[in-house]
Amino acid sequence: MAMTRPETESRSGALEGIRVIDLTQMLAGPFCTQMLADQGAEVIKVEPPQGDSSRKLGPYRPDDTERQTGGYFASVNRNKKSIVIDLKSEDGRALLRRLVRNADVVVENYRARVMDRLGLSYESLREDNPALVYAAIRGFGDPRTGESPYVNWPAFDVVAQAMGGLMGITGPDPHTPTKVGPGLGDIVPGAFAATGILAALLRAKMTGRGQFVDICMLDVVLSICERIVHQHSYAGAVPRPEGNHHPILTPFGLFSALDGFVSIGAPTDEWWQKLCRLIGRDDLLSDETLSTNALRTKNRTRVFEIVEGFTRTRSKKELLEVFGGKIPFGPVYDISDIAQDPHFAVRNMIVKTCDPGTATPVELAGVPIKFTETPGAIWSGPPRLGEHTDAVLGAAGLAASEIAELRRRKIVQ
């Protein structure tokens, strides 16, 4: 497994020189800003006095004496600097405005109009920084680009998955909608936000003018469920959960193995013919009832029985030897399988790094976006609450005495 670079090593990356003020908490926003930090951006995480809510969620290592940076927080807040500013105070808000003047990006995921009420709206901040890119990630979007009737509702991943259509096509049968395991209702909007920020930054570099980037969690989930829209429009269908198979591609899904499950995708006629040969069913090559994807989908129960008749009597390892590299195929892994697979090691996708509360390294998911010239990396683990307050404010021009006075008044910590 890869080991993170020493924290003292100078950071580089495609976004070196970009400064991000991160006002986000929990998952969607921190995932977005971590994507930027992983590629070299300086991300200054501005936390309230009590810290990001996810700091309290764990899980913690048994030897963690500080309990500040459990697994939830660490997994989406590496490579960042943490400072504490009380934005409920007038001086705290003035201090944030001072930091924003020299920033390229602000990201927040408060409810709509919260920052406006604090006097920190995009329109206000851009008066001092016309090139500022301001991104907001909200459950139901921001009124600036279209006011949802639910604009003031709170939302989490589970809400976005439900209302955006993801649960409606996920589950073991048409009557059992199911939450997807990872928090896709948060994580994918976070990734979309990073994409929007980069597009707006490119435009700002060309024109000198920033803009407001509005990411609605519900909208993003619908966009990744795109097929339900075209199925409804083109075919008049209302898609429902289909279990572990695809509604219009066959075979395409999960099949039982002797010791678990494997995935097989062979919907084209060429892949189907190759699959038939691999399982020793050359007789099916001339079967007109299975000759096209449309016909195989119409006769999907028979197709499933044919394929599973072969897979269920063999282990995942045996099936890997039969299908691996020959057709689209993969065994269903859990994390113990992933940790042993050489693919993830050579791709640096499980990385050891430091956690301030533990004596031994922890492991985090690596950086999935790879560059040949300016590779991103995990340069540092998650920060302690307020770990970089003095350094960041000092770099912004505040004297040590000013910082000490702000700390005495509990405006920073």
Coordinates of C-alpha atoms in Angstrom, one line a residue:
M1 CA 0.0 0.0 0.0
A2 CA 1.1 3.5 -0.7
M3 CA 2.4 5.7 2.1
T4 CA 1.4 9.4 2.2
R5 CA 4.2 11.9 1.5
P6 CA 5.7 13.6 4.6
E7 CA 3.6 16.5 5.8
T8 CA 6.6 18.8 5.5
E9 CA 7.0 18.1 1.7
S10 CA 6.0 21.0 -0.5
R11 CA 2.6 20.4 -2.2
S12 CA 2.2 20.5 -5.9
G13 CA -0.5 19.4 -8.3
A14 CA -2.6 20.8 -11.1
L15 CA -4.4 23.3 -8.7
E16 CA -1.3 24.6 -7.0
G17 CA -1.8 28.3 -6.3
I18 CA -5.6 28.1 -6.0
R19 CA -6.9 29.1 -2.6
V20 CA -10.2 27.8 -1.3
I21 CA -12.2 29.0 1.7
D22 CA -14.1 25.9 2.8
L23 CA -17.2 26.6 4.9
T24 CA -18.7 23.1 4.5
Q25 CA -19.6 20.4 7.0
M26 CA -20.6 16.7 7.0
L27 CA -20.1 15.0 3.6
A28 CA -21.1 16.7 0.3
G29 CA -19.2 19.9 0.8
P30 CA -16.1 18.4 2.4
F31 CA -15.9 15.8 -0.4
C32 CA -15.9 18.6 -2.9
T33 CA -13.2 20.6 -1.3
Q34 CA -11.1 17.5 -0.6
M35 CA -11.1 16.8 -4.4
L36 CA -9.6 20.2 -4.9
A37 CA -7.1 19.8 -2.1
D38 CA -6.0 16.4 -3.5
Q39 CA -5.0 18.2 -6.7
G40 CA -2.9 20.8 -4.8
A41 CA -5.3 23.6 -4.0
E42 CA -4.8 25.3 -0.6
V43 CA -8.0 24.5 1.2
I44 CA -8.7 26.5 4.4
K45 CA -11.4 24.8 6.3
V46 CA -13.2 27.4 8.4
E47 CA -14.9 25.7 11.3
P48 CA -17.3 27.0 14.0
P49 CA -16.0 26.8 17.6
Q50 CA -17.5 23.4 18.1
G51 CA -16.0 22.1 14.9
D52 CA -17.4 20.3 11.9
S53 CA -20.3 18.1 13.1
S54 CA -18.7 15.0 11.6
R55 CA -15.8 15.2 14.0
K56 CA -18.1 13.7 16.6
L57 CA -19.3 10.8 14.5
G58 CA -16.2 8.5 14.7
P59 CA -15.4 5.7 14.3
Y60 CA -12.2 6.2 16.4
R61 CA -9.1 4.1 16.7
P62 CA -8.9 2.4 20.2
D63 CA -5.7 4.3 20.9
D64 CA -7.1 7.7 19.9
T65 CA -6.5 10.0 22.9
E66 CA -8.0 13.1 21.2
R67 CA -11.1 11.9 19.4
Q68 CA -11.1 14.9 17.1
T69 CA -10.6 13.2 13.7
G70 CA -12.5 9.9 13.5
G71 CA -12.9 7.9 10.3
Y72 CA -15.9 9.9 8.9
F73 CA -14.1 13.2 9.3
A74 CA -10.7 11.9 8.1
S75 CA -12.1 10.4 5.0
V76 CA -13.2 13.7 3.5
N77 CA -10.9 16.3 5.2
R78 CA -7.4 15.3 4.5
N79 CA -5.0 17.8 2.9
K80 CA -6.8 20.7 4.5
K81 CA -5.9 23.4 6.9
S82 CA -8.3 24.0 9.8
I83 CA -9.0 27.4 11.4
V84 CA -11.8 28.3 13.8
I85 CA -13.8 31.5 13.4
D86 CA -17.0 32.4 15.2
L87 CA -19.2 33.7 12.3
K88 CA -21.9 34.7 14.7
S89 CA -19.7 37.6 15.8
E90 CA -19.3 40.8 13.8
D91 CA -15.5 40.6 14.1
G92 CA -15.6 37.0 13.0
R93 CA -17.5 37.9 9.9
A94 CA -15.1 40.8 9.1
L95 CA -12.2 38.4 9.5
L96 CA -13.7 35.9 7.0
R97 CA -14.2 38.7 4.5
R98 CA -10.6 39.6 4.9
L99 CA -9.6 36.0 4.0
V100 CA -12.0 35.9 1.1
R101 CA -10.4 39.0 -0.5
N102 CA -7.3 36.9 -1.4
A103 CA -9.2 33.6 -2.2
D104 CA -10.2 32.1 -5.5
V105 CA -13.1 30.0 -4.3
V106 CA -15.6 29.9 -1.4
V107 CA -17.6 26.7 -0.9
E108 CA -20.5 26.4 1.6
N109 CA -23.4 24.0 2.2
Y110 CA -25.6 25.9 4.6
R111 CA -29.4 26.2 3.9
A112 CA -30.4 28.8 1.4
R113 CA -30.1 32.4 2.6
V114 CA -28.1 31.6 5.8
M115 CA -24.9 33.3 4.4
D116 CA -27.1 36.2 3.1
R117 CA -28.4 36.8 6.6
L118 CA -24.9 36.9 8.0
G119 CA -23.9 39.6 5.5
L120 CA -21.7 37.1 3.6
S121 CA -23.7 36.6 0.5
Y122 CA -22.0 36.0 -2.9
E123 CA -23.1 39.4 -4.0
S124 CA -21.5 41.0 -0.9
L125 CA -18.2 39.1 -1.1
R126 CA -17.7 39.7 -4.8
E127 CA -17.7 43.5 -4.2
D128 CA -14.2 43.0 -2.8
N129 CA -13.2 40.1 -5.1
P130 CA -14.9 40.3 -8.5
A131 CA -13.1 37.1 -9.7
L132 CA -14.5 35.1 -6.8
V133 CA -16.1 31.7 -7.6
Y134 CA -18.7 31.0 -4.9
A135 CA -20.2 27.5 -4.8
A136 CA -23.2 26.4 -2.8
I137 CA -24.3 22.8 -2.3
R138 CA -27.8 22.5 -1.0
G139 CA -30.5 19.8 -0.9
F140 CA -32.9 21.7 -3.1
G141 CA -30.7 24.3 -4.7
D142 CA -30.4 28.0 -4.4
P143 CA -33.1 30.6 -5.4
R144 CA -30.5 32.4 -7.6
T145 CA -30.9 29.8 -10.4
G146 CA -34.5 28.6 -9.7
E147 CA -36.4 28.6 -6.5
S148 CA -37.7 25.2 -5.5
P149 CA -40.8 25.0 -3.4
Y150 CA -38.6 23.0 -1.0
V151 CA -35.8 25.5 -0.9
N152 CA -35.8 25.9 2.9
W153 CA -36.1 22.2 3.6
P154 CA -33.1 20.5 5.2
A155 CA -31.7 17.4 3.4
F156 CA -29.2 14.6 3.7
D157 CA -28.1 11.9 1.3
V158 CA -31.0 9.7 2.1
V159 CA -33.5 12.5 1.0
A160 CA -31.7 13.1 -2.2
Q161 CA -31.6 9.4 -3.0
A162 CA -35.3 9.1 -2.4
M163 CA -36.6 12.2 -4.2
G164 CA -34.0 12.2 -7.0
G165 CA -35.1 8.8 -8.3
L166 CA -32.2 6.6 -7.2
M167 CA -34.1 4.5 -4.6
G168 CA -37.1 4.2 -7.0
I169 CA -35.0 2.0 -9.4
T170 CA -32.9 0.2 -6.7
G171 CA -34.0 -2.8 -4.7
P172 CA -34.6 -6.6 -4.9
D173 CA -38.1 -6.3 -6.5
P174 CA -40.5 -3.6 -7.8
H175 CA -42.1 -3.1 -4.4
T176 CA -39.0 -2.6 -2.3
P177 CA -37.1 0.6 -3.0
T178 CA -33.6 0.5 -1.3
K179 CA -31.0 3.0 -0.2
V180 CA -27.7 2.6 -2.1
G181 CA -24.9 1.8 0.3
P182 CA -22.5 4.7 -0.1
G183 CA -23.8 8.3 0.3
L184 CA -24.2 9.0 -3.4
G185 CA -26.8 11.7 -2.6
D186 CA -23.9 13.6 -1.0
I187 CA -20.8 12.4 -2.7
V188 CA -21.8 12.8 -6.3
P189 CA -23.2 16.3 -5.8
G190 CA -19.8 17.1 -4.2
A191 CA -18.0 15.8 -7.2
F192 CA -20.3 17.8 -9.5
A193 CA -19.6 20.9 -7.4
A194 CA -15.8 20.4 -7.9
T195 CA -16.4 20.2 -11.7
G196 CA -18.5 23.3 -11.6
I197 CA -15.9 25.2 -9.6
L198 CA -13.2 24.3 -12.1
A199 CA -15.3 25.4 -15.0
A200 CA -16.0 28.7 -13.3
L201 CA -12.4 29.2 -12.3
L202 CA -11.3 28.7 -16.0
R203 CA -13.8 31.3 -17.0
A204 CA -12.7 33.7 -14.2
K205 CA -9.1 33.3 -15.3
M206 CA -10.1 34.4 -18.9
T207 CA -12.5 37.2 -18.0
G208 CA -11.6 38.3 -14.5
R209 CA -15.2 37.7 -13.4
G210 CA -16.3 35.0 -11.0
Q211 CA -19.8 33.6 -10.6
F212 CA -22.1 31.7 -8.3
V213 CA -22.1 27.9 -8.8
D214 CA -25.4 26.3 -7.6
I215 CA -25.4 22.5 -6.9
C216 CA -28.7 20.9 -5.9
M217 CA -28.3 17.5 -4.5
L218 CA -31.7 16.4 -5.9
D219 CA -30.9 17.6 -9.4
V220 CA -27.6 15.7 -9.4
V221 CA -29.2 12.5 -8.3
L222 CA -31.7 12.8 -11.1
S223 CA -29.0 13.4 -13.6
I224 CA -27.1 10.2 -12.7
C225 CA -30.5 8.3 -12.9
E226 CA -30.8 9.7 -16.5
R227 CA -32.3 6.5 -18.0
I228 CA -35.5 6.9 -16.0
V229 CA -36.2 10.1 -17.9
H230 CA -35.6 8.7 -21.3
Q231 CA -37.5 5.5 -20.5
H232 CA -40.5 7.6 -19.4
S233 CA -40.2 9.9 -22.4
Y234 CA -39.4 7.4 -25.2
A235 CA -41.3 4.4 -24.0
G236 CA -43.9 5.7 -21.6
A237 CA -42.5 3.6 -18.8
V238 CA -42.2 4.2 -15.1
P239 CA -39.1 2.2 -14.1
R240 CA -39.1 0.3 -10.9
P241 CA -36.4 -1.6 -8.9
E242 CA -35.2 -4.5 -11.0
G243 CA -33.0 -6.4 -8.5
N244 CA -29.5 -7.1 -9.6
H245 CA -30.1 -7.0 -13.3
H246 CA -30.6 -4.3 -15.9
P247 CA -34.0 -3.5 -17.4
I248 CA -32.9 -3.2 -21.0
L249 CA -29.5 -5.0 -21.2
T250 CA -29.2 -8.8 -20.9
P251 CA -27.2 -10.4 -19.4
F252 CA -26.0 -7.5 -17.3
G253 CA -25.9 -7.9 -13.5
L254 CA -25.0 -10.2 -10.7
F255 CA -25.0 -14.0 -10.7
S256 CA -24.5 -16.5 -7.9
A257 CA -21.2 -18.2 -7.4
L258 CA -20.3 -21.1 -5.1
D259 CA -18.9 -18.6 -2.5
G260 CA -20.6 -15.3 -3.3
F261 CA -21.6 -13.3 -6.4
V262 CA -20.0 -12.2 -9.6
S263 CA -20.9 -9.5 -12.1
I264 CA -21.2 -10.2 -15.8
G265 CA -22.0 -7.7 -18.6
A266 CA -22.5 -9.3 -22.0
P267 CA -25.4 -7.5 -23.6
T268 CA -24.0 -7.1 -27.1
D269 CA -24.4 -10.0 -29.6
E270 CA -20.6 -10.4 -29.7
W271 CA -20.2 -10.6 -26.0
W272 CA -23.1 -13.0 -25.7
Q273 CA -21.6 -15.3 -28.3
K274 CA -18.3 -15.2 -26.4
L275 CA -20.0 -15.9 -23.1
C276 CA -21.8 -18.9 -24.6
R277 CA -18.5 -20.4 -25.8
L278 CA -16.9 -19.8 -22.4
I279 CA -19.6 -21.7 -20.6
G280 CA -19.6 -24.5 -23.2
R281 CA -23.0 -23.7 -24.7
D282 CA -22.2 -23.4 -28.4
D283 CA -25.6 -24.7 -29.0
L284 CA -27.0 -21.3 -28.0
L285 CA -25.2 -19.6 -30.8
S286 CA -27.9 -20.6 -33.3
D287 CA -30.8 -20.1 -30.9
E288 CA -32.9 -17.4 -32.7
T289 CA -34.9 -16.6 -29.5
L290 CA -31.6 -15.3 -27.9
S291 CA -29.9 -13.8 -30.9
T292 CA -30.3 -10.1 -30.0
N293 CA -30.3 -8.1 -26.8
A294 CA -34.0 -7.3 -27.2
L295 CA -34.8 -11.0 -27.5
R296 CA -32.6 -11.9 -24.6
T297 CA -34.3 -9.2 -22.5
K298 CA -37.7 -10.6 -23.5
N299 CA -36.5 -14.0 -22.4
R300 CA -34.4 -12.8 -19.5
T301 CA -35.5 -15.5 -17.0
R302 CA -34.1 -18.2 -19.3
V303 CA -30.9 -16.2 -19.9
F304 CA -30.4 -15.9 -16.1
E305 CA -30.9 -19.6 -15.6
I306 CA -28.4 -20.5 -18.4
V307 CA -25.7 -18.2 -17.0
E308 CA -26.3 -19.1 -13.3
G309 CA -26.4 -22.8 -14.1
F310 CA -22.7 -22.3 -14.9
T311 CA -21.6 -19.8 -12.2
R312 CA -23.4 -21.2 -9.2
T313 CA -21.3 -24.4 -9.3
R314 CA -17.9 -22.6 -9.3
S315 CA -16.1 -20.4 -6.9
K316 CA -15.3 -16.7 -7.6
K317 CA -11.7 -17.6 -8.1
E318 CA -12.6 -20.3 -10.7
L319 CA -14.9 -18.0 -12.5
L320 CA -12.2 -15.3 -12.6
E321 CA -10.0 -17.8 -14.4
V322 CA -12.7 -18.6 -16.9
F323 CA -14.0 -15.1 -17.6
G324 CA -11.3 -12.6 -16.4
G325 CA -10.1 -10.5 -19.3
K326 CA -12.3 -12.3 -21.8
I327 CA -15.7 -10.6 -21.2
P328 CA -16.7 -7.8 -18.9
F329 CA -16.6 -9.6 -15.5
G330 CA -15.8 -9.0 -11.9
P331 CA -16.3 -10.8 -8.6
V332 CA -18.2 -8.9 -5.9
Y333 CA -15.6 -7.7 -3.4
D334 CA -15.7 -6.6 0.2
I335 CA -13.0 -4.4 1.7
S336 CA -10.9 -7.4 2.8
D337 CA -10.8 -8.5 -0.9
I338 CA -10.0 -5.0 -2.1
A339 CA -7.1 -4.7 0.4
Q340 CA -5.5 -7.9 -1.1
D341 CA -6.1 -7.2 -4.8
P342 CA -2.9 -5.9 -6.6
H343 CA -5.0 -3.5 -8.7
F344 CA -5.7 -1.2 -5.8
A345 CA -2.1 -1.4 -4.6
V346 CA -0.5 -0.5 -7.9
R347 CA -3.1 2.3 -8.4
N348 CA -2.3 3.7 -4.9
M349 CA -6.0 3.6 -3.9
I350 CA -5.4 2.6 -0.3
V351 CA -3.0 5.1 1.3
K352 CA -1.5 5.2 4.8
T353 CA -1.5 8.6 6.5
C354 CA -1.3 10.2 9.9
D355 CA -4.2 10.9 12.2
P356 CA -3.3 13.3 15.0
G357 CA -4.9 11.2 17.7
T358 CA -3.3 7.9 16.9
A359 CA 0.3 6.5 17.2
T360 CA 0.0 4.3 14.1
P361 CA -0.9 5.2 10.5
V362 CA -4.5 5.0 9.3
E363 CA -5.7 4.1 5.9
L364 CA -7.8 6.2 3.6
A365 CA -9.1 5.8 0.0
G366 CA -6.6 7.2 -2.4
V367 CA -6.9 9.9 -5.1
P368 CA -8.8 8.5 -8.1
I369 CA -8.0 11.3 -10.6
K370 CA -4.5 10.6 -12.0
F371 CA -2.2 13.0 -13.8
T372 CA 1.0 12.3 -15.6
E373 CA 2.6 15.7 -15.1
T374 CA 1.0 17.1 -11.9
P375 CA -0.2 14.1 -9.9
G376 CA -2.3 14.8 -6.8
A377 CA -1.6 13.0 -3.5
I378 CA -2.5 12.8 0.1
W379 CA 0.1 15.1 1.6
S380 CA -1.4 15.4 5.1
G381 CA -4.0 13.7 7.2
P382 CA -7.0 15.4 8.7
P383 CA -6.3 18.5 10.7
R384 CA -7.0 19.1 14.4
L385 CA -9.7 21.6 15.1
G386 CA -8.1 25.1 14.6
E387 CA -4.6 23.6 14.0
H388 CA -3.7 26.2 11.4
T389 CA -5.5 29.3 12.8
D390 CA -2.2 31.2 13.7
A391 CA -0.5 30.3 10.4
V392 CA -3.4 31.2 8.1
L393 CA -4.2 34.4 9.9
G394 CA -0.5 35.3 10.1
A395 CA -0.2 34.8 6.3
A396 CA -3.2 37.1 5.9
G397 CA -1.3 39.9 7.6
L398 CA -2.5 39.7 11.2
A399 CA 0.1 40.3 13.9
A400 CA 0.6 37.8 16.6
S401 CA -0.9 40.3 19.1
E402 CA -4.1 40.7 17.0
I403 CA -4.5 36.9 16.8
A404 CA -4.0 36.6 20.6
E405 CA -6.7 39.3 21.2
L406 CA -9.1 37.5 18.8
R407 CA -8.5 34.3 20.7
R408 CA -9.0 35.9 24.0
R409 CA -12.4 37.2 22.9
K410 CA -13.2 33.7 21.5
I411 CA -13.6 34.9 18.0
V412 CA -10.9 32.4 16.9
Q413 CA -9.3 29.5 18.5

